[in-house]
C-alpha positions as semicolon CSV with decimal commas, in nm:
position;residue;x (nm);y (nm);z (nm)
1;X;-0,859;-4,413;5,527
2;X;-0,630;-4,466;5,820
3;X;-0,510;-4,109;5,797
4;X;-0,844;-3,991;5,928
5;X;-0,764;-4,172;6,252
6;X;-0,439;-3,981;6,299
7;X;-0,471;-3,694;6,546
8;X;-0,334;-3,342;6,541
9;X;-0,429;-3,014;6,380
10;X;-0,778;-3,103;6,259
11;X;-1,020;-2,834;6,153
12;X;-1,364;-2,801;6,315
13;X;-1,590;-3,081;6,201
14;X;-1,837;-2,865;6,011
15;X;-1,567;-2,707;5,800
16;X;-1,376;-3,031;5,751
17;X;-1,681;-3,201;5,601
18;X;-1,702;-2,938;5,328
19;X;-1,328;-2,922;5,269
20;X;-1,231;-3,017;4,911
21;X;-0,951;-3,242;5,035
22;X;-0,842;-3,503;4,782
23;X;-0,835;-3,867;4,889
24;X;-0,712;-4,184;4,723
25;X;-0,795;-4,549;4,768
26;X;-0,615;-4,795;4,990
27;X;-0,437;-4,952;4,691
28;X;-0,223;-4,644;4,614
29;X;-0,106;-4,799;4,288
30;X;0,083;-4,485;4,180
31;X;0,267;-4,444;4,510
32;X;0,634;-4,532;4,448
33;X;0,720;-4,550;4,820
34;X;0,648;-4,807;5,087
35;X;0,748;-4,807;5,453
36;X;1,071;-5,002;5,496
37;X;1,194;-4,919;5,844
38;X;1,105;-4,707;6,143
39;X;1,424;-4,553;6,280
40;X;1,405;-4,497;6,654
41;X;1,676;-4,319;6,851
42;X;1,550;-3,970;6,937
43;X;1,358;-3,883;7,251
44;X;1,192;-3,568;7,114
45;X;1,084;-3,405;6,788
46;X;1,323;-3,456;6,493
47;X;1,353;-3,129;6,300
48;X;1,661;-3,174;6,082
49;X;1,780;-3,428;5,826
50;X;2,106;-3,375;5,636
51;X;2,267;-3,603;5,380
52;X;2,634;-3,679;5,448
53;X;2,705;-3,896;5,142
54;X;2,535;-4,166;4,934
55;X;2,526;-4,402;5,231
56;X;2,476;-4,188;5,541
57;X;2,253;-3,915;5,676
58;X;2,223;-3,737;6,010
59;X;1,917;-3,641;6,213
60;X;1,881;-3,390;6,497
61;X;1,610;-3,215;6,694
62;X;1,474;-3,104;7,027
63;X;1,653;-3,367;7,235
64;X;1,989;-3,204;7,151
65;X;2,126;-3,528;7,003
66;X;2,269;-3,587;6,654
67;X;2,233;-3,940;6,515
68;X;2,422;-4,065;6,208
69;X;2,241;-4,342;6,018
70;X;2,319;-4,589;5,745
71;X;2,075;-4,488;5,472
72;X;2,069;-4,836;5,318
73;X;2,004;-5,048;5,628
74;X;1,870;-4,798;5,883
75;X;2,147;-4,892;6,126
76;X;2,243;-4,630;6,384
77;X;2,612;-4,562;6,326
78;X;2,689;-4,280;6,569
79;X;2,517;-4,083;6,844
80;X;2,665;-3,738;6,906
81;X;2,596;-3,599;7,252
82;X;2,718;-3,256;7,354
83;X;2,434;-3,005;7,350
84;X;2,223;-2,941;7,660
85;X;1,923;-2,790;7,478
86;X;1,743;-2,833;7,147
87;X;1,935;-2,809;6,821
88;X;1,844;-2,505;6,611
89;X;2,055;-2,552;6,296
90;X;2,261;-2,824;6,125
91;X;2,490;-2,809;5,821
92;X;2,772;-3,014;5,673
93;X;3,110;-2,865;5,581
94;X;3,265;-3,080;5,306
95;X;3,644;-3,099;5,291
96;X;3,826;-2,928;5,005
97;X;3,980;-3,138;4,731
98;X;4,319;-2,988;4,816
99;X;4,295;-3,092;5,181
100;X;4,485;-3,400;5,292
101;X;4,217;-3,482;5,546
102;X;3,894;-3,577;5,369
103;X;3,677;-3,596;5,679
104;X;3,347;-3,416;5,640
105;X;3,244;-3,197;5,932
106;X;2,898;-3,159;6,086
107;X;2,818;-2,823;6,245
108;X;2,532;-2,802;6,494
109;X;2,392;-2,496;6,671
110;X;2,177;-2,514;6,982
111;X;1,957;-2,308;7,210
112;X;2,235;-2,354;7,467
113;X;2,419;-2,080;7,269
114;X;2,692;-2,307;7,144
115;X;2,805;-2,441;6,808
116;X;2,976;-2,781;6,802
117;X;3,188;-2,910;6,516
118;X;3,187;-3,291;6,476
119;X;3,391;-3,535;6,272
120;X;3,123;-3,722;6,076
121;X;3,336;-4,038;6,045
122;X;3,431;-4,086;6,409
123;X;3,170;-3,877;6,593
124;X;3,454;-3,697;6,769
125;X;3,381;-3,347;6,894
126;X;3,637;-3,135;6,707
127;X;3,559;-2,809;6,881
128;X;3,291;-2,629;7,080
129;X;3,230;-2,256;7,028
130;X;3,067;-2,087;7,327
131;X;3,120;-1,717;7,265
132;X;2,771;-1,641;7,133
133;X;2,550;-1,384;7,304
134;X;2,231;-1,530;7,157
135;X;2,099;-1,853;7,007
136;X;2,238;-1,928;6,662
137;X;1,931;-1,990;6,445
138;X;2,098;-2,058;6,111
139;X;2,427;-2,177;5,963
140;X;2,550;-2,162;5,605
141;X;2,870;-2,262;5,423
142;X;3,035;-2,054;5,151
143;X;3,230;-2,335;4,989
144;X;3,410;-2,117;4,735
145;X;3,559;-1,897;5,009
146;X;3,605;-2,196;5,243
147;X;3,425;-2,019;5,530
148;X;3,100;-2,069;5,719
149;X;2,858;-1,821;5,873
150;X;2,646;-1,829;6,186
151;X;2,337;-1,613;6,228
152;X;2,182;-1,504;6,559
153;X;2,161;-1,146;6,677
154;X;2,460;-1,088;6,451
155;X;2,644;-1,259;6,163
156;X;2,981;-1,421;6,235
157;X;3,225;-1,546;5,971
158;X;3,448;-1,845;6,058
159;X;3,719;-2,040;5,879
160;X;3,771;-2,415;5,876
161;X;4,002;-2,390;6,176
162;X;3,718;-2,232;6,373
163;X;3,884;-1,889;6,390
164;X;3,642;-1,596;6,406
165;X;3,732;-1,387;6,100
166;X;3,485;-1,101;6,143
167;X;3,133;-1,024;6,263
168;X;2,860;-0,765;6,233
169;X;2,733;-0,543;6,510
170;X;2,416;-0,637;6,699
171;X;2,136;-0,648;6,441
172;X;1,809;-0,728;6,614
173;X;1,667;-0,890;6,926
174;X;1,449;-1,106;6,700
175;X;1,761;-1,253;6,543
176;X;1,838;-1,380;6,193
177;X;1,597;-1,652;6,087
178;X;1,761;-1,750;5,756
179;X;2,080;-1,695;5,556
180;X;2,144;-1,778;5,190
181;X;2,438;-1,714;4,962
182;X;2,397;-1,491;4,655
183;X;2,653;-1,378;4,392
184;X;2,934;-1,124;4,437
185;X;3,050;-1,273;4,768
186;X;2,720;-1,167;4,925
187;X;2,466;-1,326;5,156
188;X;2,109;-1,223;5,228
189;X;1,974;-1,247;5,584
190;X;1,610;-1,247;5,694
191;X;1,574;-1,036;6,008
192;X;1,210;-1,000;6,112
193;X;1,034;-0,807;5,836
194;X;1,347;-0,701;5,650
195;X;1,622;-0,848;5,437
196;X;1,980;-0,735;5,483
197;X;2,241;-0,782;5,210
198;X;2,594;-0,842;5,341
199;X;2,914;-0,856;5,138
200;X;3,219;-1,052;5,251
201;X;3,554;-0,888;5,184
202;X;3,838;-1,141;5,163
203;X;4,199;-1,051;5,249
204;X;4,411;-0,885;4,979
205;X;4,768;-0,765;4,950
206;X;4,657;-0,428;5,083
207;X;4,450;-0,563;5,370
208;X;4,505;-0,895;5,542
209;X;4,179;-0,878;5,738
210;X;3,838;-1,022;5,655
211;X;3,539;-0,791;5,675
212;X;3,162;-0,813;5,639
213;X;2,974;-0,505;5,520
214;X;2,604;-0,415;5,524
215;X;2,525;-0,322;5,166
216;X;2,149;-0,278;5,155
217;X;1,828;-0,316;5,355
218;X;1,517;-0,439;5,171
219;X;1,204;-0,325;5,354
220;X;0,924;-0,440;5,125
221;X;0,772;-0,709;5,351
222;X;0,497;-0,601;5,590
223;X;0,534;-0,897;5,826
224;X;0,796;-1,144;5,946
225;X;0,971;-1,343;5,676
226;X;0,915;-1,716;5,722
227;X;1,080;-1,854;5,407
228;X;1,395;-1,764;5,214
229;X;1,562;-1,978;4,946
230;X;1,769;-1,942;4,631
231;X;1,579;-2,005;4,310
232;X;1,891;-2,007;4,089
233;X;2,207;-1,801;4,040
234;X;2,001;-1,501;3,935
235;X;1,715;-1,483;4,183
236;X;1,591;-1,575;4,530
237;X;1,243;-1,583;4,681
238;X;1,096;-1,483;5,017
239;X;0,758;-1,544;5,181
240;X;0,602;-1,382;5,487
241;X;0,352;-1,462;5,761
242;X;0,073;-1,259;5,598
243;X;0,121;-1,419;5,259
244;X;0,356;-1,185;5,076
245;X;0,567;-1,357;4,813
246;X;0,852;-1,165;4,653
247;X;1,095;-1,286;4,388
248;X;1,419;-1,086;4,398
249;X;1,699;-1,026;4,151
250;X;2,011;-1,173;4,313
251;X;2,244;-0,932;4,132
252;X;2,089;-0,589;4,188
253;X;1,846;-0,689;4,471
254;X;1,536;-0,543;4,307
255;X;1,191;-0,704;4,302
256;X;1,112;-0,916;4,001
257;X;0,762;-1,002;4,120
258;X;0,536;-0,930;4,416
259;X;0,204;-1,074;4,527
260;X;0,007;-1,059;4,848
261;X;-0,335;-1,176;4,729
262;X;-0,310;-1,524;4,876
263;X;-0,663;-1,651;4,870
264;X;-0,845;-1,761;4,558
265;X;-1,217;-1,785;4,644
266;X;-1,351;-2,131;4,574
267;X;-1,704;-2,194;4,446
268;X;-1,715;-2,494;4,681
269;X;-1,731;-2,267;4,986
270;X;-2,021;-2,044;5,078
271;X;-1,965;-1,674;5,148
272;X;-1,953;-1,698;5,528
273;X;-1,696;-1,978;5,521
274;X;-1,491;-1,792;5,263
275;X;-1,476;-1,477;5,476
276;X;-1,382;-1,681;5,782
277;X;-1,097;-1,847;5,599
278;X;-0,971;-1,521;5,455
279;X;-0,942;-1,376;5,801
280;X;-0,716;-1,655;5,929
281;X;-0,354;-1,553;5,873
282;X;-0,238;-1,914;5,891
283;X;-0,433;-1,985;5,573
284;X;-0,209;-1,746;5,381
285;X;0,123;-1,783;5,565
286;X;0,402;-1,908;5,339
287;X;0,565;-2,176;5,548
288;X;0,813;-2,319;5,301
289;X;0,951;-2,309;4,945
290;X;1,131;-2,548;4,720
291;X;1,213;-2,509;4,351
292;X;1,361;-2,657;4,038
293;X;1,483;-2,494;3,719
294;X;1,128;-2,420;3,603
295;X;0,905;-2,370;3,905
296;X;0,881;-2,242;4,258
297;X;0,669;-2,468;4,482
298;X;0,508;-2,286;4,775
299;X;0,347;-2,426;5,090
300;X;0,081;-2,167;5,172
301;X;-0,147;-2,239;5,465
302;X;-0,297;-2,581;5,393
303;X;-0,233;-2,553;5,022
304;X;0,033;-2,608;4,756
305;X;0,101;-2,372;4,465
306;X;0,330;-2,411;4,164
307;X;0,462;-2,085;4,018
308;X;0,628;-2,108;3,677
309;X;0,929;-1,878;3,650
310;X;0,913;-1,837;3,273
311;X;0,536;-1,777;3,247
312;X;0,543;-1,572;3,569
313;X;0,219;-1,719;3,695
314;X;0,075;-2,009;3,890
315;X;0,032;-2,314;3,670
316;X;-0,116;-2,551;3,931
317;X;-0,255;-2,540;4,283
318;X;-0,420;-2,745;4,554
319;X;-0,584;-2,495;4,789
320;X;-0,652;-2,771;5,043
321;X;-0,369;-3,018;5,009
322;X;-0,383;-3,119;5,379
323;X;-0,624;-3,086;5,668
324;X;-0,379;-2,855;5,850
325;X;-0,088;-2,626;5,766
326;X;0,173;-2,761;5,527
327;X;0,506;-2,724;5,708
328;X;0,754;-2,860;5,457
329;X;0,771;-2,957;5,089
330;X;1,045;-3,116;4,879
331;X;1,091;-3,186;4,509
332;X;1,119;-3,548;4,402
333;X;1,224;-3,688;4,062
334;X;0,977;-3,727;3,774
335;X;0,785;-3,402;3,840
336;X;0,677;-3,520;4,184
337;X;0,642;-3,326;4,508
338;X;0,619;-3,442;4,869
339;X;0,450;-3,243;5,145
340;X;0,410;-3,286;5,520
341;X;0,164;-3,125;5,756
342;X;0,062;-3,055;6,113
343;X;-0,211;-3,317;6,072
344;X;0,052;-3,596;6,077
345;X;0,023;-3,682;5,708
346;X;0,285;-3,696;5,433
347;X;0,148;-3,682;5,080
348;X;0,301;-3,728;4,734
349;X;0,187;-3,522;4,436
350;X;0,261;-3,535;4,066
351;X;0,264;-3,230;3,838
352;X;0,078;-3,317;3,520
353;X;0,009;-3,111;3,212
354;X;-0,350;-3,027;3,129
355;X;-0,494;-2,822;2,845
356;X;-0,702;-2,557;3,016
357;X;-1,020;-2,453;2,835
358;X;-1,098;-2,086;2,789
359;X;-1,419;-2,133;2,990
360;X;-1,217;-2,267;3,284
361;X;-0,918;-2,035;3,324
362;X;-0,641;-2,102;3,573
363;X;-0,706;-1,899;3,891
364;X;-0,524;-1,567;3,872
365;X;-0,608;-1,424;4,213
366;X;-0,328;-1,606;4,391
367;X;-0,017;-1,490;4,205
368;X;-0,051;-1,196;3,965
369;X;0,319;-1,196;3,891
370;X;0,368;-1,132;3,522
371;X;0,619;-0,861;3,446
372;X;0,816;-0,674;3,710
373;X;0,672;-0,520;4,024
374;X;0,302;-0,461;4,087
375;X;0,083;-0,482;3,782
376;X;-0,208;-0,250;3,710
377;X;-0,543;-0,372;3,579
378;X;-0,507;-0,230;3,229
379;X;-0,167;-0,387;3,169
380;X;-0,283;-0,726;3,294
381;X;-0,577;-0,769;3,055
382;X;-0,391;-0,910;2,749
383;X;-0,179;-1,128;2,974
384;X;-0,490;-1,266;3,146
385;X;-0,646;-1,347;2,809
386;X;-0,330;-1,528;2,702
387;X;-0,322;-1,712;3,034
388;X;-0,675;-1,844;2,990
389;X;-0,576;-2,022;2,669
390;X;-0,238;-2,148;2,790
391;X;-0,146;-2,503;2,876
392;X;-0,174;-2,545;3,251
393;X;-0,100;-2,826;3,495
394;X;-0,262;-3,006;3,782
395;X;-0,122;-3,140;4,108
396;X;-0,253;-3,494;4,135
397;X;-0,239;-3,686;4,462
398;X;-0,061;-4,016;4,400
399;X;0,018;-4,134;4,751
400;X;-0,048;-4,097;5,124
401;X;0,231;-4,192;5,366
402;X;0,036;-4,262;5,682
403;X;0,295;-4,406;5,919
404;X;0,317;-4,097;6,142
405;X;0,098;-4,040;6,446
406;X;0,163;-3,669;6,509
407;X;0,282;-3,349;6,343
408;X;0,548;-3,399;6,075
409;X;0,782;-3,101;6,062
410;X;1,139;-3,131;5,928
411;X;1,126;-2,758;5,855
412;X;1,483;-2,669;5,783
413;X;1,623;-2,938;5,559
414;X;1,525;-3,170;5,278
415;X;1,357;-3,505;5,296
416;X;1,606;-3,781;5,219
417;X;1,539;-4,036;4,947
418;X;1,882;-4,188;4,886
């Protein structure tokens, strides 16, 4: 296949030859996507894609430029220049229904320690905020409260008029890597190895000031948190560099499930190769999550894993989905998943049901997350027996998108299929 000619991130030849990497023929009859256009405007790596509406999306990356595109024709509509260094976060701030002005705003943060607010219709720079003491690594909007938050070495709360409402004290030199909203006017921030729960206090008759309070520190991760997303209104999930996956209750902030055993030995590898792979932290690092109402999809090392929330176990996996680390995954319609990797490939997978025979149980070494907390051996025996006879699924490769020539890494935002 042509993908074998694409450079970047390849494993040593001896190991690659024995790698159980799936391949498909040139026909790709099940692949629903074909290359329509190559959109060229950026001068460096594109790391962010955000959808503005049904007809437009914006891209941004290391060249410090934001480009607004027509999603139907690929036409470049606007080019937003204002940052002097790479862009580190992008979000949209939709207008409220009650507002007379319906213009949607684009907020961009940069390594130049500024945040710029843009009018998405005209490309006009609405305002530049330059009061940050560190790089803003993440932005999030709390639509219900009509405020937005910036995360760097501290958390700042802003209103639509770009007034600073309140902020935390200096948190960490490592900075906040991710912020997500959870119930009760709270947000959870990933700061190195720990999670910090903050609560926003809106003005009342007694107090006209906004405030942000540290409510709780969650210290269960042993290494830096790489991934943090909401699963639903009741839970969120985090993943770390050394392969710890924790599902949290979003209401009381307790662990619903924990697993760190992120390598399922494969009979296709001999013992020496297996030990070598187990020792490489990149093989177990959780680079990205996505989810739907039923499953959490995890990009772990070079593999993909599907964890069913109701069954509390992995129902499908591809231990070697790509030749190199999987950097980003996104859910597509019709039980399909798309993944991109350091090796320059983008692949499409379909989750299919399969009746698993008792003689061929679904691997249980990867996620042992049935029940709450860590499970002991004795308690897991009846669950394991039930699991062996349960209906499982497979991740089937249905398409290779081989138009890229280097690493594909839109890490922070979703792929766009409009």
